[in-house]
Short mmCIF file of C-alpha atoms in Angstrom, two decimals:
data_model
loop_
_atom_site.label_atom_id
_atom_site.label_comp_id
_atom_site.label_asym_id
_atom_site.label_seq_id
_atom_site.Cartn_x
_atom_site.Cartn_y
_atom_site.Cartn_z
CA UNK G 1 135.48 73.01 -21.92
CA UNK G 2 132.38 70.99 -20.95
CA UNK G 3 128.71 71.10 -19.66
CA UNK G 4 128.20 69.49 -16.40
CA UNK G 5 125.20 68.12 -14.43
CA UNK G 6 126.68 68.21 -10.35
CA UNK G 7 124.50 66.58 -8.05
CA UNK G 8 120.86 67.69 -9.97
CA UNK G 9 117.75 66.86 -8.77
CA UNK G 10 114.36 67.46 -10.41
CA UNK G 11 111.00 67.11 -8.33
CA UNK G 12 107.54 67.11 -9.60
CA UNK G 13 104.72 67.50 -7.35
CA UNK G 14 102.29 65.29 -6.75
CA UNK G 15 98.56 65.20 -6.17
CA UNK G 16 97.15 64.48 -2.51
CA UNK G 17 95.83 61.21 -1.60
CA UNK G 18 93.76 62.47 1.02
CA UNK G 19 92.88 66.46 1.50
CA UNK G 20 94.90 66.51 4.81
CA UNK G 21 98.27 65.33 3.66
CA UNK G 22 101.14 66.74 2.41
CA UNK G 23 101.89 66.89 -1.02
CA UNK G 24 104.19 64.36 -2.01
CA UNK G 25 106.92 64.52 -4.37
CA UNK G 26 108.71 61.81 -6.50
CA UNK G 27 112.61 62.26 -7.61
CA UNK G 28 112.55 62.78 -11.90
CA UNK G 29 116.05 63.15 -11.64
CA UNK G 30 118.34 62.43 -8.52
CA UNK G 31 121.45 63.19 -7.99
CA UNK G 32 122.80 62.69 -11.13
CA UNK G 33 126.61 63.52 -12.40
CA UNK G 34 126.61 63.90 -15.67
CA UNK G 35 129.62 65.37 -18.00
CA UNK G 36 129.47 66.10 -22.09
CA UNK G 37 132.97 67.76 -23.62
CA UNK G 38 133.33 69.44 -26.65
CA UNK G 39 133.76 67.24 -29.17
CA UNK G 40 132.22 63.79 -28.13
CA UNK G 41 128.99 62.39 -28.14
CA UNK G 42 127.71 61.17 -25.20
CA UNK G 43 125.00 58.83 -25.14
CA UNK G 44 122.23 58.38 -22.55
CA UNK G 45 119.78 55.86 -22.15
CA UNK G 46 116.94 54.54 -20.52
CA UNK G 47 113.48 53.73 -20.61
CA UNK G 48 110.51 56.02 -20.95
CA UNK G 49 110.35 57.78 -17.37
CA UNK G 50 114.12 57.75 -16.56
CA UNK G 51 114.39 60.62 -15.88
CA UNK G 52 116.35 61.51 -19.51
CA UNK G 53 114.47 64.22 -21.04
CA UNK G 54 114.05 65.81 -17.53
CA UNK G 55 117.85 65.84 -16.92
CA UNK G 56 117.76 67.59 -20.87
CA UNK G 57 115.87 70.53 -20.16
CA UNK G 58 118.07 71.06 -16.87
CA UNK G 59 121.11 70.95 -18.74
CA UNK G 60 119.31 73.97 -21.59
CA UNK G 61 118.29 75.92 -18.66
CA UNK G 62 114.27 74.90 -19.34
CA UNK G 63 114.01 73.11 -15.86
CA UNK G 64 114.38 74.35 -12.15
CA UNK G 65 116.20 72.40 -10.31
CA UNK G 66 115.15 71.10 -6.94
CA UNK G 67 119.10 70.49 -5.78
CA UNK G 68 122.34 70.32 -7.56
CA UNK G 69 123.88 72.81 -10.50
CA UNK G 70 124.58 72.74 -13.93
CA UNK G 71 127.56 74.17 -14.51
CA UNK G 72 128.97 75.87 -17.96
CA UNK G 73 132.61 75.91 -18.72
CA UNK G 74 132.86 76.49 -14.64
CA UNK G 75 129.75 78.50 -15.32
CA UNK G 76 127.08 78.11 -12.91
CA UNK G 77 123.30 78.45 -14.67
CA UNK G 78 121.95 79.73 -11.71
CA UNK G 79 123.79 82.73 -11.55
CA UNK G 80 123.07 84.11 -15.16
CA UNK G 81 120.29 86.60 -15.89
CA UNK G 82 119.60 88.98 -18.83
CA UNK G 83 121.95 88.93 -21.57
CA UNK G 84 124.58 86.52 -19.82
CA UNK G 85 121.09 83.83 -19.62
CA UNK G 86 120.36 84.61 -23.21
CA UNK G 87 124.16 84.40 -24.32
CA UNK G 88 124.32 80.77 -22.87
CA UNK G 89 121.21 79.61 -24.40
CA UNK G 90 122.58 80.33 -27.63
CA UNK G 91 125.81 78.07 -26.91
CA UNK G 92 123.59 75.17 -25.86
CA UNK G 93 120.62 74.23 -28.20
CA UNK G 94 118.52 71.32 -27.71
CA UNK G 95 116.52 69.48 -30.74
CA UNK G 96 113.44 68.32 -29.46
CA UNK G 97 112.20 64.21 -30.32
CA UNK G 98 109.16 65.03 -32.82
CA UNK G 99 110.28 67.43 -35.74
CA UNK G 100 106.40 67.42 -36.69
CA UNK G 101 105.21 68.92 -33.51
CA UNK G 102 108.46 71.26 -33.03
CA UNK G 103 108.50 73.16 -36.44
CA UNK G 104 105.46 75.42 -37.21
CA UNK G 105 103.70 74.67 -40.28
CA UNK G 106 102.97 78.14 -41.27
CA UNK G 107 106.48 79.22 -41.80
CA UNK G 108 108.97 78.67 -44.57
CA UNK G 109 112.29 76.78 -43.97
CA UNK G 110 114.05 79.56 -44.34
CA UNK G 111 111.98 81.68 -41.00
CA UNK G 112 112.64 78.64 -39.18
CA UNK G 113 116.06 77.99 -39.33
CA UNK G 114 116.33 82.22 -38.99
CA UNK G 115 114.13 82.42 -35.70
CA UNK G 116 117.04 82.55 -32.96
CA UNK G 117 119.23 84.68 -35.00
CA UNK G 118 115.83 87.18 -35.06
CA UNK G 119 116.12 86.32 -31.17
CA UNK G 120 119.09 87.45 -31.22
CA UNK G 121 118.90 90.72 -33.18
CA UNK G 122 120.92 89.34 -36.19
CA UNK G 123 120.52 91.43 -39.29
CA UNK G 124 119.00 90.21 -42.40
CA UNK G 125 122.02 89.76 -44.75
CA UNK G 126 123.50 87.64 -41.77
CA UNK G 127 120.50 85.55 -41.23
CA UNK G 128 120.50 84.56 -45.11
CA UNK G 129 124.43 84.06 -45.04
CA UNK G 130 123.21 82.27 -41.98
CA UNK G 131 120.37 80.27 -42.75
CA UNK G 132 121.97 78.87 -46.23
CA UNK G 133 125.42 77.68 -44.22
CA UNK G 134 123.34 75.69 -41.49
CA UNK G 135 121.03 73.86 -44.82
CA UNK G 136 124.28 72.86 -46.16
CA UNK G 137 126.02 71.28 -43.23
CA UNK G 138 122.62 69.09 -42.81
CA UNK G 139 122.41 68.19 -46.58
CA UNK G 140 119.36 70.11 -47.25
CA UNK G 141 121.16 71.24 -50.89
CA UNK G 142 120.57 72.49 -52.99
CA UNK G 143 119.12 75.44 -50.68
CA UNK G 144 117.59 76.68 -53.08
CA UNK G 145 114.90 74.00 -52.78
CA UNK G 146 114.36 74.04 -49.08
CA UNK G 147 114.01 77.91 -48.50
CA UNK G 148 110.69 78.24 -49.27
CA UNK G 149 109.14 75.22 -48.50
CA UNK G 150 106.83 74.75 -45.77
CA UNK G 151 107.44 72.01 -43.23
CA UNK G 152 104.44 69.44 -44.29
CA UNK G 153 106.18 69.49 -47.53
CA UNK G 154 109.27 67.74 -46.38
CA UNK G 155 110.37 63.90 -45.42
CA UNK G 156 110.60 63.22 -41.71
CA UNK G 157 113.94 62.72 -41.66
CA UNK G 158 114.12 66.47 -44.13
CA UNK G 159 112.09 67.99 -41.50
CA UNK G 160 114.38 66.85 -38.28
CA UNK G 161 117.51 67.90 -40.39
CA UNK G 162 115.86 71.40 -40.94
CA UNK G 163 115.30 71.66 -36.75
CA UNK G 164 119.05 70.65 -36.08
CA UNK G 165 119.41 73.55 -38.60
CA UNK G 166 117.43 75.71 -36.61
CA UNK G 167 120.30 74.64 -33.87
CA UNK G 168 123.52 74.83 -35.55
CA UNK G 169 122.61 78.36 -37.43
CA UNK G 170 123.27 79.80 -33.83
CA UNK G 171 126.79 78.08 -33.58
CA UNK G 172 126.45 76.52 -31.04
CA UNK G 173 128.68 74.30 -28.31
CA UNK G 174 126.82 71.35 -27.11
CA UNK G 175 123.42 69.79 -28.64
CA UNK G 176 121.09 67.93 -26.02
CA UNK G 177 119.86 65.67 -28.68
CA UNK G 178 116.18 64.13 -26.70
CA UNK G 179 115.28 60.88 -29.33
CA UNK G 180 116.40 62.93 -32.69
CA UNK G 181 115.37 59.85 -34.12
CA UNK G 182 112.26 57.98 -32.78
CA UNK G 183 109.53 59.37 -34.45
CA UNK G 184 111.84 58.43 -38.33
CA UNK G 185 111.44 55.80 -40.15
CA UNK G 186 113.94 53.04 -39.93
CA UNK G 187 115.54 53.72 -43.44
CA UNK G 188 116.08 57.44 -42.64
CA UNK G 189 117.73 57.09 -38.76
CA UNK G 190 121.24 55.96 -39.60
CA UNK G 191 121.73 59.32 -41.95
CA UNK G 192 120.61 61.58 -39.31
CA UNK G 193 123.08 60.17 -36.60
CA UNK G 194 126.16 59.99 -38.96
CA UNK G 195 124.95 63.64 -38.95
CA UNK G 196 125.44 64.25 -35.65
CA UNK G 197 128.57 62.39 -35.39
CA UNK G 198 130.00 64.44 -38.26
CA UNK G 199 128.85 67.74 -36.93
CA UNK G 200 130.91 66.87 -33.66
CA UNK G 201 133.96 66.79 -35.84
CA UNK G 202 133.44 69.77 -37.84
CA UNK G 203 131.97 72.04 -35.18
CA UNK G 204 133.88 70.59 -32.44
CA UNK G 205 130.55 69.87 -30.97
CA UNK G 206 129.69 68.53 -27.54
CA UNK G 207 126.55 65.83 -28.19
CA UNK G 208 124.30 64.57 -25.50
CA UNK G 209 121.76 62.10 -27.51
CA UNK G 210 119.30 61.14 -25.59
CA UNK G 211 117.64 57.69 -26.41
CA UNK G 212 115.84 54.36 -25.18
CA UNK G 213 117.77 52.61 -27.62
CA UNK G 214 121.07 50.79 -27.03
CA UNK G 215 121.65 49.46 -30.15
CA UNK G 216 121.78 53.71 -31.56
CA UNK G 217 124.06 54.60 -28.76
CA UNK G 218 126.85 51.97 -28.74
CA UNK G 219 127.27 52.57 -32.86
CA UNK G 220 127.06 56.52 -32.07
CA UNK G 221 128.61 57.45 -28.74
CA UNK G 222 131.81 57.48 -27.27
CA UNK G 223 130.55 56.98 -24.16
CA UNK G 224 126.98 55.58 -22.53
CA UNK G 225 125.34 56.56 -19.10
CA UNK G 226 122.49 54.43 -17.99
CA UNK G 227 119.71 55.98 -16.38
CA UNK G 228 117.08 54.14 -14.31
CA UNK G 229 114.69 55.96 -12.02
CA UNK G 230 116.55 59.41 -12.01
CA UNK G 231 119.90 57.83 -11.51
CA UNK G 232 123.35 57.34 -13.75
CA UNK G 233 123.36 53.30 -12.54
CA UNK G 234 125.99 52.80 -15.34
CA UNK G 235 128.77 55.27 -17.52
CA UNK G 236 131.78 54.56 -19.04
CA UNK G 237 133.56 54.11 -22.68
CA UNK G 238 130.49 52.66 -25.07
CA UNK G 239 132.55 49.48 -25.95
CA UNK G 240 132.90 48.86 -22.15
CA UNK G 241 129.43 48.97 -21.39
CA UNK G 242 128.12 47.48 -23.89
CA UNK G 243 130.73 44.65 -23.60
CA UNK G 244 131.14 43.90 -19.64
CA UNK G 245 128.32 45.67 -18.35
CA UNK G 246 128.30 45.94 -14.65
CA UNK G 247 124.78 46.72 -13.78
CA UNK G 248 121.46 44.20 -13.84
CA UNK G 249 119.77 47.20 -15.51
CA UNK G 250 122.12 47.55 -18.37
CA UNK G 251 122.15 44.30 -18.98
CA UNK G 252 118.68 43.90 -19.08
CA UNK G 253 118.61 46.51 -21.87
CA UNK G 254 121.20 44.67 -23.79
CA UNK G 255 119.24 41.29 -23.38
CA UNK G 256 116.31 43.34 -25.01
CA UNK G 257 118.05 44.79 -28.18
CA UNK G 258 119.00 41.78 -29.57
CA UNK G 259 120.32 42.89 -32.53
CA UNK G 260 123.14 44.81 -30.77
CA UNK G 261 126.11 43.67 -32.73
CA UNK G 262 128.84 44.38 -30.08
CA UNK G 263 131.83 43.19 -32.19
CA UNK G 264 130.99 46.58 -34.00
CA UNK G 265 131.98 48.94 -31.74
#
């Protein structure tokens, strides 16, 4: 079972020069083959403007796609509507980068982690059964002391593990993880990513994490894709990237983290 980018292509419009040409458009993303299996975390990276985060929302059904498919268990996207659309959203959840901007303020942790099972037309006993079982996989315990607390009230790296709550309370197959980390402090990031690594275990959990950072990925992934300028440039086992890279792009991303320790991995 797996979730698989064929051959996508995103393009944005972009403003006219001069009132009597064309429109031009730039590639975001460009004809990239990308593949995340259950139970693995894949890893991609690249700069700001990559391309990453607009290759995310394709693969959660959020983007149109100019060319290509993204294809579900041999399940193309494009083809669902209704409840089969709304049914495959709920096996692929995304958390978004900034946990302050992507939790409301006014609600309590518990109506946040409960808002796609109202989505969905879950009934209130299950949502609290519900709610309570995702705040103890993220080690937000006791629950008791999270449910009614309101989202300025928490840590950073508290508030992100309440959003991949908000995820996992819908059981879901793959997480597109877009920089889960990059708006935590330093002291707080490692904890959240053994999180996702242990959630892949226990859920059986396909992973895409999304990040700039090399350094996060080869300690976290099985296996890294490079992106530069809407392309995969680089993919392979995480060791074997990060070890013998084959590109001048990833290596230019290793020469700037330089305290990648490879003999880790």
């Amino acid at each position: 079972m797996s979730l698989v980018a064929e051959d996508v292509v995103v393009r944005y419009g972009v403003r006219r020069t001069l009132p009597w040409r064309r429109p031009e458009t730039r590639p975001a993303v460009d004809g990239v083959r990308l593949t995340v299996e259950k139970g693995e975390v894949v890893a991609l990276v690249g700069e700001s403007g990559s391309g990453k985060s607009s290759l995310a929302r394709c693969l959660v059904g959020m983007q149109k796609l100019t060319g290509g498919r993204v294809v579900a268990d041999s399940v193309d996207l494009a083809r669902l509507r209704g409840p089969e659309l709304k049914a495959f959203r709920r096996r692929v959840q995304m958390i978004f980068q900034d946990p302050y901007e992507s939790l409301s303020p006014r609600q309590r942790v518990r109506d946040v982690v409960a808002e796609g099972l109202a989505i969905h037309g879950a009934d209130r006993q299950t949502r609290d059964e519900r709610v309570r079982d995702a705040l103890e996989s993220v080690g937000l315990t006791p629950v008791e002391a999270f449910l009614d607390r309101r989202p300025f009230e928490l840590s950073g790296g508290q508030r992100q593990r309440v959003a991949i709550a908000g995820s996992l309370v819908l059981d879901p197959e793959y997480l597109i993880a877009d920089e889960p980390v990059s708006m935590l402090d330093v002291s707080v990031r490692a904890g959240v990513l053994t999180l996702l690594q242990e959630l892949r275990t226990t859920r059986d959990l396909g992973v895409l994490l999304i990040t700039h950072d090399l350094a996060t990925a080869v300690h976290v992934a099985d296996r890294i894709a490079v992106m530069q300028r809407g392309r995969i440039v680089e993919q392979g086992p995480a060791a074997h990237v990060t070890a013998e890279p084959a590109h001048s792009y990833t290596k230019a991303l290793l020469a700037a983290t330089p305290t990648l320790d490879r003999s880790a991995t």
